[in-house]
C-alpha positions as protocol buffer text, in pm:
chain_id: "A"
residue {
  index: 1
  type: MET
  ca { x: 20 y: 5 z: -7 }
}
residue {
  index: 2
  type: SER
  ca { x: 263 y: 250 z: 90 }
}
residue {
  index: 3
  type: MET
  ca { x: 486 y: 161 z: -229 }
}
residue {
  index: 4
  type: GLY
  ca { x: 177 y: 280 z: -457 }
}
residue {
  index: 5
  type: PHE
  ca { x: 169 y: 621 z: -232 }
}
residue {
  index: 6
  type: ILE
  ca { x: 496 y: 688 z: -324 }
}
residue {
  index: 7
  type: VAL
  ca { x: 543 y: 562 z: -689 }
}
residue {
  index: 8
  type: GLY
  ca { x: 229 y: 775 z: -822 }
}
residue {
  index: 9
  type: PRO
  ca { x: 378 y: 1134 z: -712 }
}
residue {
  index: 10
  type: LEU
  ca { x: 714 y: 994 z: -835 }
}
residue {
  index: 11
  type: VAL
  ca { x: 590 y: 906 z: -1179 }
}
residue {
  index: 12
  type: VAL
  ca { x: 409 y: 1256 z: -1194 }
}
residue {
  index: 13
  type: PHE
  ca { x: 715 y: 1416 z: -1085 }
}
residue {
  index: 14
  type: MET
  ca { x: 939 y: 1237 z: -1344 }
}
residue {
  index: 15
  type: ILE
  ca { x: 699 y: 1290 z: -1648 }
}
residue {
  index: 16
  type: PHE
  ca { x: 561 y: 1632 z: -1594 }
}
residue {
  index: 17
  type: VAL
  ca { x: 785 y: 1840 z: -1341 }
}
residue {
  index: 18
  type: ALA
  ca { x: 1129 y: 1730 z: -1382 }
}
residue {
  index: 19
  type: PRO
  ca { x: 1126 y: 1770 z: -1771 }
}
residue {
  index: 20
  type: LEU
  ca { x: 955 y: 2125 z: -1743 }
}
residue {
  index: 21
  type: TRP
  ca { x: 1205 y: 2226 z: -1461 }
}
residue {
  index: 22
  type: LEU
  ca { x: 1498 y: 2115 z: -1680 }
}
residue {
  index: 23
  type: ILE
  ca { x: 1382 y: 2296 z: -1978 }
}
residue {
  index: 24
  type: LEU
  ca { x: 1309 y: 2622 z: -1781 }
}
residue {
  index: 25
  type: HIS
  ca { x: 1647 y: 2594 z: -1605 }
}
residue {
  index: 26
  type: TYR
  ca { x: 1863 y: 2558 z: -1931 }
}
residue {
  index: 27
  type: ARG
  ca { x: 1641 y: 2834 z: -2119 }
}
residue {
  index: 28
  type: SER
  ca { x: 1727 y: 3059 z: -1823 }
}
residue {
  index: 29
  type: LYS
  ca { x: 2095 y: 2969 z: -1844 }
}
residue {
  index: 30
  type: LYS
  ca { x: 2085 y: 3036 z: -2232 }
}
residue {
  index: 31
  type: HIS
  ca { x: 1918 y: 3359 z: -2175 }
}
residue {
  index: 32
  type: ALA
  ca { x: 2178 y: 3479 z: -1903 }
}
residue {
  index: 33
  type: SER
  ca { x: 2463 y: 3383 z: -2115 }
}
residue {
  index: 34
  type: GLU
  ca { x: 2328 y: 3597 z: -2412 }
}
residue {
  index: 35
  type: GLY
  ca { x: 2440 y: 3922 z: -2262 }
}
residue {
  index: 36
  type: LEU
  ca { x: 2253 y: 4232 z: -2257 }
}
residue {
  index: 37
  type: SER
  ca { x: 1948 y: 4310 z: -2468 }
}
residue {
  index: 38
  type: GLY
  ca { x: 1940 y: 4590 z: -2731 }
}
residue {
  index: 39
  type: ASP
  ca { x: 1717 y: 4804 z: -2497 }
}
residue {
  index: 40
  type: ASP
  ca { x: 1991 y: 4734 z: -2204 }
}
residue {
  index: 41
  type: GLN
  ca { x: 2262 y: 4803 z: -2429 }
}
residue {
  index: 42
  type: GLN
  ca { x: 2108 y: 5141 z: -2522 }
}
residue {
  index: 43
  type: LYS
  ca { x: 2053 y: 5228 z: -2158 }
}
residue {
  index: 44
  type: LEU
  ca { x: 2397 y: 5163 z: -2063 }
}
residue {
  index: 45
  type: GLN
  ca { x: 2554 y: 5383 z: -2356 }
}
residue {
  index: 46
  type: ALA
  ca { x: 2323 y: 5665 z: -2229 }
}
residue {
  index: 47
  type: LEU
  ca { x: 2441 y: 5599 z: -1872 }
}
residue {
  index: 48
  type: VAL
  ca { x: 2813 y: 5605 z: -2005 }
}
residue {
  index: 49
  type: ALA
  ca { x: 2755 y: 5927 z: -2188 }
}
residue {
  index: 50
  type: ARG
  ca { x: 2605 y: 6094 z: -1874 }
}
residue {
  index: 51
  type: ALA
  ca { x: 2909 y: 5970 z: -1675 }
}
residue {
  index: 52
  type: GLU
  ca { x: 3140 y: 6136 z: -1924 }
}
residue {
  index: 53
  type: GLN
  ca { x: 2963 y: 6467 z: -1920 }
}
residue {
  index: 54
  type: MET
  ca { x: 2980 y: 6456 z: -1540 }
}
residue {
  index: 55
  type: GLN
  ca { x: 3334 y: 6389 z: -1529 }
}
residue {
  index: 56
  type: ASP
  ca { x: 3386 y: 6692 z: -1791 }
}
residue {
  index: 57
  type: ARG
  ca { x: 3208 y: 6921 z: -1546 }
}
residue {
  index: 58
  type: ILE
  ca { x: 3384 y: 6806 z: -1258 }
}
residue {
  index: 59
  type: VAL
  ca { x: 3717 y: 6878 z: -1427 }
}
residue {
  index: 60
  type: THR
  ca { x: 3584 y: 7213 z: -1526 }
}
residue {
  index: 61
  type: LEU
  ca { x: 3476 y: 7292 z: -1168 }
}
residue {
  index: 62
  type: GLU
  ca { x: 3825 y: 7190 z: -1043 }
}
residue {
  index: 63
  type: ARG
  ca { x: 4007 y: 7443 z: -1283 }
}
residue {
  index: 64
  type: ILE
  ca { x: 3786 y: 7704 z: -1180 }
}
residue {
  index: 65
  type: LEU
  ca { x: 3835 y: 7624 z: -809 }
}
residue {
  index: 66
  type: ASP
  ca { x: 4226 y: 7590 z: -875 }
}
residue {
  index: 67
  type: ALA
  ca { x: 4219 y: 7929 z: -1021 }
}
residue {
  index: 68
  type: GLU
  ca { x: 4015 y: 8113 z: -765 }
}
residue {
  index: 69
  type: ALA
  ca { x: 4100 y: 7933 z: -447 }
}
residue {
  index: 70
  type: PRO
  ca { x: 4420 y: 7732 z: -497 }
}
residue {
  index: 71
  type: GLN
  ca { x: 4430 y: 7592 z: -156 }
}
residue {
  index: 72
  type: TRP
  ca { x: 4091 y: 7431 z: -163 }
}
residue {
  index: 73
  type: ARG
  ca { x: 4217 y: 7079 z: -205 }
}
residue {
  index: 74
  type: HIS
  ca { x: 4422 y: 7107 z: 117 }
}
residue {
  index: 75
  type: LYS
  ca { x: 4098 y: 7259 z: 333 }
}
residue {
  index: 76
  type: GLN
  ca { x: 3947 y: 7033 z: 584 }
}
């Protein structure tokens, strides 16, 4: 009696759950290894451009401060 109680759910698991789980697992692995999507790539490029703009602004501000207050870097 207890053997049938175990075999039934095990068969259902092996026929339906295990293959579906394996398919989804390897599909997600494949998707993760493909890299960034086109939209993500565009967002990343926009962030890089913004970071470069900010870096240019910081350099400009540091030049202004160096000219107007040469000791600003040494102040605490």
